[in-house]
Tab-separated table of C-alpha atoms in Angstrom:
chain	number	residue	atom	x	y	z
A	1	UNK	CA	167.796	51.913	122.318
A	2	UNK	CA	168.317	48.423	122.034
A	3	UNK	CA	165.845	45.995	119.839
A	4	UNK	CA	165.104	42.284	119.651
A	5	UNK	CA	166.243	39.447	116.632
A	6	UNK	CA	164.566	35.927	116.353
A	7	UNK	CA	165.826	33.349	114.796
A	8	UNK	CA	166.490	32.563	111.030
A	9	UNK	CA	165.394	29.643	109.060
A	10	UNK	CA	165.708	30.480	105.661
A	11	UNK	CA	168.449	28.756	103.306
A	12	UNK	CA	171.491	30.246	101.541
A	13	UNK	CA	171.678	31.850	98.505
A	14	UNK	CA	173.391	30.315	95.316
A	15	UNK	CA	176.753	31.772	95.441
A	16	UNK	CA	178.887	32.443	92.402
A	17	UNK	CA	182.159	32.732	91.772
A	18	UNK	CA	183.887	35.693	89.847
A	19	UNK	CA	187.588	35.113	90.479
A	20	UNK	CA	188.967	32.651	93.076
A	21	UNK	CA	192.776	32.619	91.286
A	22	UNK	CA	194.358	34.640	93.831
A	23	UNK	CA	194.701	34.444	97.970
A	24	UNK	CA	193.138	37.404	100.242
A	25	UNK	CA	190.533	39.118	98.057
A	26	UNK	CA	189.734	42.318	99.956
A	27	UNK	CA	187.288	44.640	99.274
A	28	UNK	CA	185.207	45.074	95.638
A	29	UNK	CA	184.855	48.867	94.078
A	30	UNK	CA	182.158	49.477	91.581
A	31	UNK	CA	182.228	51.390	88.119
A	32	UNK	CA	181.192	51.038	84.502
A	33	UNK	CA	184.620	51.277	82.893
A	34	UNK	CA	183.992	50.278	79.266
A	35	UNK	CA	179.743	52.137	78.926
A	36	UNK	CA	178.108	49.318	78.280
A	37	UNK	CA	175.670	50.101	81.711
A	38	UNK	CA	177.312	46.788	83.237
A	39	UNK	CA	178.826	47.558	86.300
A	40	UNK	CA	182.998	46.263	86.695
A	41	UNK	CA	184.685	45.059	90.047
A	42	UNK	CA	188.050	46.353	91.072
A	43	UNK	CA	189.800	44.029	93.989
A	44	UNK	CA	193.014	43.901	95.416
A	45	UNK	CA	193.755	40.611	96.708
A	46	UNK	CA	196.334	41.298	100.179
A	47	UNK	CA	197.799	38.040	100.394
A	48	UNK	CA	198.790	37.372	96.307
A	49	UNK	CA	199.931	40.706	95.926
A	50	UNK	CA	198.176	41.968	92.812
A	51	UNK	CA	195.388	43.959	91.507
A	52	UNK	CA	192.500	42.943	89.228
A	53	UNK	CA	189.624	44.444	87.567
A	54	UNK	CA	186.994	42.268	86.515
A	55	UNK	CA	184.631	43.192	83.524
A	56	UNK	CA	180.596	42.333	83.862
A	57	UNK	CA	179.917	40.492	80.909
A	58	UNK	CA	177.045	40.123	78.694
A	59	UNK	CA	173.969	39.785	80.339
A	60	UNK	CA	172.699	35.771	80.908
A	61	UNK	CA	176.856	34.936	81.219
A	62	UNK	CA	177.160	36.757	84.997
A	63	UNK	CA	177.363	33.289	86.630
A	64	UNK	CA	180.726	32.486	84.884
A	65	UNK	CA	183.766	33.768	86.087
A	66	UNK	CA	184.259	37.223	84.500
A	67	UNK	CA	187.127	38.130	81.923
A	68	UNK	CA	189.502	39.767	84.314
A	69	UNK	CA	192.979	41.408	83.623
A	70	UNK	CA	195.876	41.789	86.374
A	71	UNK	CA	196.560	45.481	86.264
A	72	UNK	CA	199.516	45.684	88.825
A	73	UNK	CA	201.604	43.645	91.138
A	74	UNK	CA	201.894	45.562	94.583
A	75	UNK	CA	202.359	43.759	97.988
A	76	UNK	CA	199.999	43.852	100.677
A	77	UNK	CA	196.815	45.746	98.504
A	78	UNK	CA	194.268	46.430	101.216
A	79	UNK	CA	191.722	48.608	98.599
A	80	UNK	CA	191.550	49.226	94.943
A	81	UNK	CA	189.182	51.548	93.244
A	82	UNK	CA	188.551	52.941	89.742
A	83	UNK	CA	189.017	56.541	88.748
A	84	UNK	CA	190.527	58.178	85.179
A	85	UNK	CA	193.172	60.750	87.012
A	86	UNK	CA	194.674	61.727	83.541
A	87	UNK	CA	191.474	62.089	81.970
A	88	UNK	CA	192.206	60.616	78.893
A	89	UNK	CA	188.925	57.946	78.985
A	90	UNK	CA	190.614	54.962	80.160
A	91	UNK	CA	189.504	54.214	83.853
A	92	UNK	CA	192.997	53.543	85.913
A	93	UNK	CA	193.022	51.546	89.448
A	94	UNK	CA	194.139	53.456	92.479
A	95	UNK	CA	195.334	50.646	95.074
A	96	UNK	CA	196.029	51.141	98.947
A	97	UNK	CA	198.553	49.446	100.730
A	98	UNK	CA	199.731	48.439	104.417
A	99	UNK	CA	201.991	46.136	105.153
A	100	UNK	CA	205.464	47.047	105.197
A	101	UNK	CA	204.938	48.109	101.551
A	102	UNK	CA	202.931	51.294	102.903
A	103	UNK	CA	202.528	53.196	99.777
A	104	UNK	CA	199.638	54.489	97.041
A	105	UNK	CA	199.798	53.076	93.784
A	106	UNK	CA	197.704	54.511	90.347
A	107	UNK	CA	197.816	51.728	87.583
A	108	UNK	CA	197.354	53.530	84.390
A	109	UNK	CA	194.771	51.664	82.049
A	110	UNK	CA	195.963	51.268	78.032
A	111	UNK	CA	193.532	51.438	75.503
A	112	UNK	CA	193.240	47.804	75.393
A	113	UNK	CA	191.831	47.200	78.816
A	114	UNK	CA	192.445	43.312	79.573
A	115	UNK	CA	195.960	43.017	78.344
A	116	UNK	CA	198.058	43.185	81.409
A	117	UNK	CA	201.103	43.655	79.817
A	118	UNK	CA	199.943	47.050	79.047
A	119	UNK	CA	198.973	48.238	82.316
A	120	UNK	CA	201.552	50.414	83.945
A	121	UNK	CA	202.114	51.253	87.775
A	122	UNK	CA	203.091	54.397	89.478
A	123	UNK	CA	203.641	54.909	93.345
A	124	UNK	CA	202.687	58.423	94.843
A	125	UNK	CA	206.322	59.691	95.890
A	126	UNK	CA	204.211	61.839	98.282
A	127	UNK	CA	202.003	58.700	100.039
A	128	UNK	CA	204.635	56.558	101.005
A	129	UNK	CA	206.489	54.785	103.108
A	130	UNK	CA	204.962	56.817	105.796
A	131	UNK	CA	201.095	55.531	106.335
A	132	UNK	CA	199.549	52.361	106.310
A	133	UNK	CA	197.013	53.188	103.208
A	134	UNK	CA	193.670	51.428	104.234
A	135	UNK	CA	191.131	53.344	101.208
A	136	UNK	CA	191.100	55.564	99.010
A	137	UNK	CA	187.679	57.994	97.702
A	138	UNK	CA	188.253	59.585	94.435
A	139	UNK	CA	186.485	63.117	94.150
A	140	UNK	CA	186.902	66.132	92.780
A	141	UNK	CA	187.927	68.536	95.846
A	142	UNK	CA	189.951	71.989	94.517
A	143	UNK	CA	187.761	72.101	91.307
A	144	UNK	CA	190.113	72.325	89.121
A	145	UNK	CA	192.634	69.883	87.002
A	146	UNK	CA	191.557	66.153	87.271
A	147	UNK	CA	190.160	64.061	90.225
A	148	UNK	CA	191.774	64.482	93.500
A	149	UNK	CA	192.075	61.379	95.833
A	150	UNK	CA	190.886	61.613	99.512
A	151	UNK	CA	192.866	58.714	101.286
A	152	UNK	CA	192.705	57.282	105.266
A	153	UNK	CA	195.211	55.185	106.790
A	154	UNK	CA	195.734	53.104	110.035
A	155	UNK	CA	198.360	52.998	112.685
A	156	UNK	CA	201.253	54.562	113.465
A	157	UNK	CA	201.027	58.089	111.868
A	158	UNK	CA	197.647	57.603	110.667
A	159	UNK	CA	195.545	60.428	108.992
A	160	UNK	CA	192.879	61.336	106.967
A	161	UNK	CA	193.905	63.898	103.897
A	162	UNK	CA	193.697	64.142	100.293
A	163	UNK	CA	195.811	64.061	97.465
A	164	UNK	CA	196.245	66.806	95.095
A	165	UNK	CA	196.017	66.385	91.229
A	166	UNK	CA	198.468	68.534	89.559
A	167	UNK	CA	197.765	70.006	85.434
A	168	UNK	CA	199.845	66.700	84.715
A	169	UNK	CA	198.427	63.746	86.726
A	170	UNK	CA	200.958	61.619	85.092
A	171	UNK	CA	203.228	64.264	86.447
A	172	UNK	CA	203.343	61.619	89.626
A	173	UNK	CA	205.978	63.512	91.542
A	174	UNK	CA	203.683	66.626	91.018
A	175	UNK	CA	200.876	65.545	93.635
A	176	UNK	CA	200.433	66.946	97.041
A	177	UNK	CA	198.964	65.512	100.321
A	178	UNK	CA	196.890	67.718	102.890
A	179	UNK	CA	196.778	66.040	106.005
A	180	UNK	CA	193.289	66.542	107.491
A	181	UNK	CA	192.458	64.573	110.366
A	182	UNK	CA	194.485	62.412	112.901
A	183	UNK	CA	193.665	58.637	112.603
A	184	UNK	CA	193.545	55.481	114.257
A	185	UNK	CA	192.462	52.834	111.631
A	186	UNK	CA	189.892	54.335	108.913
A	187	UNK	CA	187.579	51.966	107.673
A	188	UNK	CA	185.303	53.944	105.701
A	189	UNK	CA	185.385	56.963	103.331
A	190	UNK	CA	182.422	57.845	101.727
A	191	UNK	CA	181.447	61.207	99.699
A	192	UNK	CA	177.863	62.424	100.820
A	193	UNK	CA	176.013	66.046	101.234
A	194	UNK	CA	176.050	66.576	104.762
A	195	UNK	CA	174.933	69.818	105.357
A	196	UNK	CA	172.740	69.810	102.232
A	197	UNK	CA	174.695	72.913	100.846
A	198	UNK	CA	175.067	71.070	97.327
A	199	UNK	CA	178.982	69.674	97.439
A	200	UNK	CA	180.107	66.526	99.233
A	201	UNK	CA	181.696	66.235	102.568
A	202	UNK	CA	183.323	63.040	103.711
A	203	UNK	CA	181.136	60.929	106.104
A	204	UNK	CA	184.236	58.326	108.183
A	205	UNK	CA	184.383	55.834	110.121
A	206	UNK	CA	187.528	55.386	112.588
A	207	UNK	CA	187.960	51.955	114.073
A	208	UNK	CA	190.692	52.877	116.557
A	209	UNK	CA	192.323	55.135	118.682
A	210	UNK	CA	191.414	58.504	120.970
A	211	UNK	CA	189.220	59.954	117.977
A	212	UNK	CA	187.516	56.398	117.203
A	213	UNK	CA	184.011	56.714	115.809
A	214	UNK	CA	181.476	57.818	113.143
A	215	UNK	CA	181.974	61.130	111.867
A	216	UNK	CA	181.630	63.714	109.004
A	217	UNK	CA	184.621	66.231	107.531
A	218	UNK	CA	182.618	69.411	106.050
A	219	UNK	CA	184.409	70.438	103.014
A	220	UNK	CA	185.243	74.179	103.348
A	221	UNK	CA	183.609	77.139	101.104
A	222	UNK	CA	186.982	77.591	99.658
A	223	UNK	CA	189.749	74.537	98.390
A	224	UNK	CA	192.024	76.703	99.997
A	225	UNK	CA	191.289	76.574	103.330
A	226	UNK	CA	193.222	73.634	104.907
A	227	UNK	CA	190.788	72.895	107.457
A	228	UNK	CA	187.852	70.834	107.186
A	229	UNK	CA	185.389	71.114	110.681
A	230	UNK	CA	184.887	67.570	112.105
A	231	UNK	CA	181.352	66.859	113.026
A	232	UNK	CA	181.045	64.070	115.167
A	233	UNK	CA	177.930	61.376	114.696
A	234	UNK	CA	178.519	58.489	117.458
A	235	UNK	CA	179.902	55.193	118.401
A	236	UNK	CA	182.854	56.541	120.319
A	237	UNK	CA	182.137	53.744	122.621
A	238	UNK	CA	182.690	50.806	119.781
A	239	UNK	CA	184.873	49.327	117.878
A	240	UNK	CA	182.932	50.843	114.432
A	241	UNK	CA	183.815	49.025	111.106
A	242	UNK	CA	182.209	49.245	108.032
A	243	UNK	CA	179.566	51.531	108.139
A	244	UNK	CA	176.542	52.574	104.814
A	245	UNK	CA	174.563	55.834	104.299
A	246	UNK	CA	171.387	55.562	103.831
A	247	UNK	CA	167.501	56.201	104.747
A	248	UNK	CA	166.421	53.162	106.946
A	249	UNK	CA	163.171	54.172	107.992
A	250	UNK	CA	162.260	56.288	104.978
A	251	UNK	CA	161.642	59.478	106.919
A	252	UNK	CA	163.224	61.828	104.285
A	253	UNK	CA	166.327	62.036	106.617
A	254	UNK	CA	169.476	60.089	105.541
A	255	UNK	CA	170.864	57.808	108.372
A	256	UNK	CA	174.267	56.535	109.347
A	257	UNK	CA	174.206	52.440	109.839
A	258	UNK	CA	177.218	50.568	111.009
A	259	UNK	CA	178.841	47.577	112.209
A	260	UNK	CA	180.357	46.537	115.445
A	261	UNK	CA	181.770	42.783	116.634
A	262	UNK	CA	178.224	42.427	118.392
A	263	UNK	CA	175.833	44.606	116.923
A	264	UNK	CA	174.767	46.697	114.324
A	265	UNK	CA	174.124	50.100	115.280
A	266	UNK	CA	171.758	53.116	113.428
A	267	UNK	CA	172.247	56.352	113.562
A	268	UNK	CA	168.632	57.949	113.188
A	269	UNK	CA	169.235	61.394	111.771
A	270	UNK	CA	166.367	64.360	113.351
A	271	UNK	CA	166.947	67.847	112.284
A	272	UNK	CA	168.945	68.477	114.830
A	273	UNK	CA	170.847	65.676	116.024
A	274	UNK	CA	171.329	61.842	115.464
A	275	UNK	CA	170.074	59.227	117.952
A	276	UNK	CA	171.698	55.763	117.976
A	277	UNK	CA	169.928	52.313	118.182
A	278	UNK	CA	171.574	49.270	118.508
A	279	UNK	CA	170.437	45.947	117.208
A	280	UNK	CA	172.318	42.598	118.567
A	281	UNK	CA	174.057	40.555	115.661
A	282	UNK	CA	171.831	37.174	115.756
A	283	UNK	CA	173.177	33.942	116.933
A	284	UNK	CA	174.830	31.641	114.120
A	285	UNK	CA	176.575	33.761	112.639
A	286	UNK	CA	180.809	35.861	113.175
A	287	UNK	CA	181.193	38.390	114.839
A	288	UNK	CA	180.130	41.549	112.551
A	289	UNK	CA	182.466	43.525	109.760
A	290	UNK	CA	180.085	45.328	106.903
A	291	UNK	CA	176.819	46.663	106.819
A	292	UNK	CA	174.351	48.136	103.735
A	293	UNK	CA	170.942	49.618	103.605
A	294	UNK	CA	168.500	48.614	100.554
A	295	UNK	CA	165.007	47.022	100.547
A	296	UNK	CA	166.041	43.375	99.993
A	297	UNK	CA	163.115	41.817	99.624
A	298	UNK	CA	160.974	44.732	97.474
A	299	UNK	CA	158.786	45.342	99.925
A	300	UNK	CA	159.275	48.483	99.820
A	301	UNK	CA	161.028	48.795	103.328
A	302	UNK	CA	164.824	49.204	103.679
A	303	UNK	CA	166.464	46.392	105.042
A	304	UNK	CA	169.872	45.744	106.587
A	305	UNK	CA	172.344	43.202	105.297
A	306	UNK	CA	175.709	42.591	107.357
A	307	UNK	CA	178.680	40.618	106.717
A	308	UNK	CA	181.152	38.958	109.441
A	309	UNK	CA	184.574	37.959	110.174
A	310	UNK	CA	185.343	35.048	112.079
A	311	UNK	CA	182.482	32.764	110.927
A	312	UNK	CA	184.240	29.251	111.512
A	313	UNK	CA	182.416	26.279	111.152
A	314	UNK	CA	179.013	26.681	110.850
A	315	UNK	CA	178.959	29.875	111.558
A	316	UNK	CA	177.259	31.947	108.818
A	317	UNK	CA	179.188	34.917	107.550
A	318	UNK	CA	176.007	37.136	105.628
A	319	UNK	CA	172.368	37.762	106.681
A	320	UNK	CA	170.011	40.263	106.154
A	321	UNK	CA	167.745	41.750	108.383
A	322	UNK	CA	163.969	42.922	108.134
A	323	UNK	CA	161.734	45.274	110.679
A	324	UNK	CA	158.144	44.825	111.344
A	325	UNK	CA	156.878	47.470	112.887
A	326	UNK	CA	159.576	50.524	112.701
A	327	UNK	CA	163.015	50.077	112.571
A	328	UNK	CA	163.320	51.730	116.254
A	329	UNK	CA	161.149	49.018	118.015
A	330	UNK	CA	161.471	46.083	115.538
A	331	UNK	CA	160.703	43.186	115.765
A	332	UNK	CA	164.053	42.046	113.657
A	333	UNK	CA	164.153	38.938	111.714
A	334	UNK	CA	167.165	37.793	110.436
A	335	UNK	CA	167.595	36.068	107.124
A	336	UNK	CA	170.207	33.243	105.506
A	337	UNK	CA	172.590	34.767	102.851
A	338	UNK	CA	176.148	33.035	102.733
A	339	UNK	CA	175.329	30.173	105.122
A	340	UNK	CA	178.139	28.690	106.597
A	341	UNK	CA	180.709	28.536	103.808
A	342	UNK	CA	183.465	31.301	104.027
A	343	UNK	CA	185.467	32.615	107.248
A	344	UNK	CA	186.424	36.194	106.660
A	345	UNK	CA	184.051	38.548	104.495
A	346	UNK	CA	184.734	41.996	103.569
A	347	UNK	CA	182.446	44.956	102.618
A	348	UNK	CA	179.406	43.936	101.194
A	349	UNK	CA	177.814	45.888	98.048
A	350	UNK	CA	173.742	45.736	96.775
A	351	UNK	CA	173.833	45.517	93.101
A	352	UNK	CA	171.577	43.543	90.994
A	353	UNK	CA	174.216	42.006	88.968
A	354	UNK	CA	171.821	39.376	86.629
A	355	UNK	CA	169.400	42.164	86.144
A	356	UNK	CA	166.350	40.609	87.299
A	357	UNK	CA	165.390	43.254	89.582
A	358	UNK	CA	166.422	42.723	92.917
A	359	UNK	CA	169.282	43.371	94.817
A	360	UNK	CA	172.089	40.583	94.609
A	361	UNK	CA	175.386	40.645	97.226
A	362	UNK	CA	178.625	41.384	95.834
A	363	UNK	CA	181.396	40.847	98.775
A	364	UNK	CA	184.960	38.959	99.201
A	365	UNK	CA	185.941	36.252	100.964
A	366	UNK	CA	189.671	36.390	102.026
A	367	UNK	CA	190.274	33.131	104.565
A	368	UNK	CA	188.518	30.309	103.152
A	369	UNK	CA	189.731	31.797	99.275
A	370	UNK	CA	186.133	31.906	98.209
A	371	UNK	CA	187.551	34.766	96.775
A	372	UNK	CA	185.731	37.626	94.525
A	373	UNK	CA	181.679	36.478	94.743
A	374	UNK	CA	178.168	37.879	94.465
A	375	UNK	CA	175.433	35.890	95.816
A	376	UNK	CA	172.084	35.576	93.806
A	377	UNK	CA	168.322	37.116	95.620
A	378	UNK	CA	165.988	34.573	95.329
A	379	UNK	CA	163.572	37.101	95.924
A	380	UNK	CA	162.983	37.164	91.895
């Protein structure tokens, strides 16, 4: 089913800046590292070939640019994302690469967090040089040892599998790979219930290739088994990106949203199968890379926001979008974000960073070098 836009009028929001030091931030990856309830950024910036993690700091100093610390110097880092593999406390950085570096890399975290000198970097002997590593999910899959890493890659070769922790996890020869799922160019990993049976399956999205699309891997009763069903959701037809789990339309049912070069697309999910709608990208703005569901405004309806590549000029490269009357018949309205500043944006994550109570937009910008940013809601 296909529903309308109309035009947007609002202005931008203020944008800060967290790090703009580096060229080609891609991607930000959420966790508390230190437990003070302030949520950190991990980012791996492609074109300067290194790793950072920024720390939130105290609360009334988010708009300043955040202490940060380098943790590793790897070429071509497409994702990074926090996990602690050896369980000692500290929370390393796992970083995917492509490239012709084409290789998994854990930075182990020292005791004192921002001193780079301390940070040490590993490559999975297992991971590489055979994929080009696109992200990485860290979960606990074989229940037992540490956390295991469930990985996708693109291009020639490409897969989705998981790596195996060993007793030792600094034991890096020690880990295994399980290859899962032929790939074309993964784009999203994220851990979610499925089948409601109480453990998380992995819910993809698959850019390229024969098996392109939105599906779901069901994780099997046992670790043992090395085959995980495929259950397949939509979009086989598009060029998927980025794509966000979550309830639009507040039915009780969780539903798949994601991003195309021309539309957004939802995945309505019934009890028995999942029914797509597609919703054009508005005019003024690139053509589409990330989306996210969360009530924007605190109306208490769930919203969409989307971020694009290719927004030259004065193109705008983040909006949001609110329904009126359901989310299947609309009316959309779209609504100013990033406004035209910025080329290239990446994955775009809800948080409220200045803890005011509504939803701010953390994202990167990798063409202009607006770098590592979170935009502020107005809304509050």
């Amino acid at each position: 089913m296909l529903t309308t836009a109309v035009a947007c009028a609002d202005e931008p929001w203020l944008r800060h800046t967290i790090d703009a030091s580096s060229q080609g931030a891609d991607g930000v990856r959420l966790a508390d590292v230190n437990g003070d309830n302030l949520m950190d950024i991990a980012t791996g910036w492609e074109e300067g070939g290194i790793v950072r993690a920024y720390l939130h700091p105290s609360r009334g100093n988010e708009r300043a640019k955040w202490p940060a610390v380098t943790v590793g110097k790897v070429k071509s880092p497409e994702d990074a994302v926090f996990a602690d593999l050896d369980g000692d406390g500290g929370i390393d950085v796992i970083s995917a690469c492509e490239g012709n570096t084409r290789s998994l890399f854990v930075h182990w975290a020292p005791k004192e967090f921002l001193n780079s000198d301390r940070w040490k970097t590993d490559a999975f002997p297992v991971a590489g040089p055979r994929q080009s590593w696109m992200y990485t999910l860290p979960m606990q899959i074989d229940g037992v040892y540490g956390i295991d890493l469930m990985v996708g890659s693109k291009g020639d070769r490409a897969s989705v599998g998981w790596l195996q922790s060993p007793a030792n996890a600094c034991d890096i020869s020690a880990w295994r790979y399980h290859r899962l799922e032929d790939a074309g160019w993964i784009m999203s990993l994220i851990a979610a219930d499925m089948d409601g049976d109480g453990d998380d399956d992995v819910l993809i999205s698959d850019r390229k290739g024969a098996g392109r699309g939105i599906y779901w891997l069901e994780r099997p009763a046992s670790p043992a088994e090395s085959r995980w069903p495929r259950h397949d959701i939509g979009g086989s037809d598009h060029e998927i990106l980025f794509i966000a789990h979550g309830d639009l339309d507040q039915d009780g049912q969780l539903d798949v949203a994601a991003s195309a070069k021309e539309k957004l697309m939802w995945f309505r999910r019934t009890e028995d199968t999942w029914k797509p709608h597609e919703i054009p990208l508005p005019s003024g703005v690139g053509t589409g890379k990330s989306v996210a569901i969360c009530d924007v405004n605190a109306d208490g309806k769930n919203d969409l926001v989307f971020s694009c590549e290719n927004a030259r000029g004065e193109l705008s490269g983040m909006r949001w979008m609110s329904w009126e009357a359901s989310p299947i018949t609309g009316p959309w309205s779209n609504h100013e974000i990033a406004g035209s500043h910025g080329i290239k944006f990446d994955r775009v994550v809800p948080h409220d960073i200045d803890g005011d109570g509504d939803l701010d937009m953390i994202c990167c910008e990798e063409r202009a070098n607006l770098g590592v940013i979170w935009y502020e809601n107005p809304a509050k």
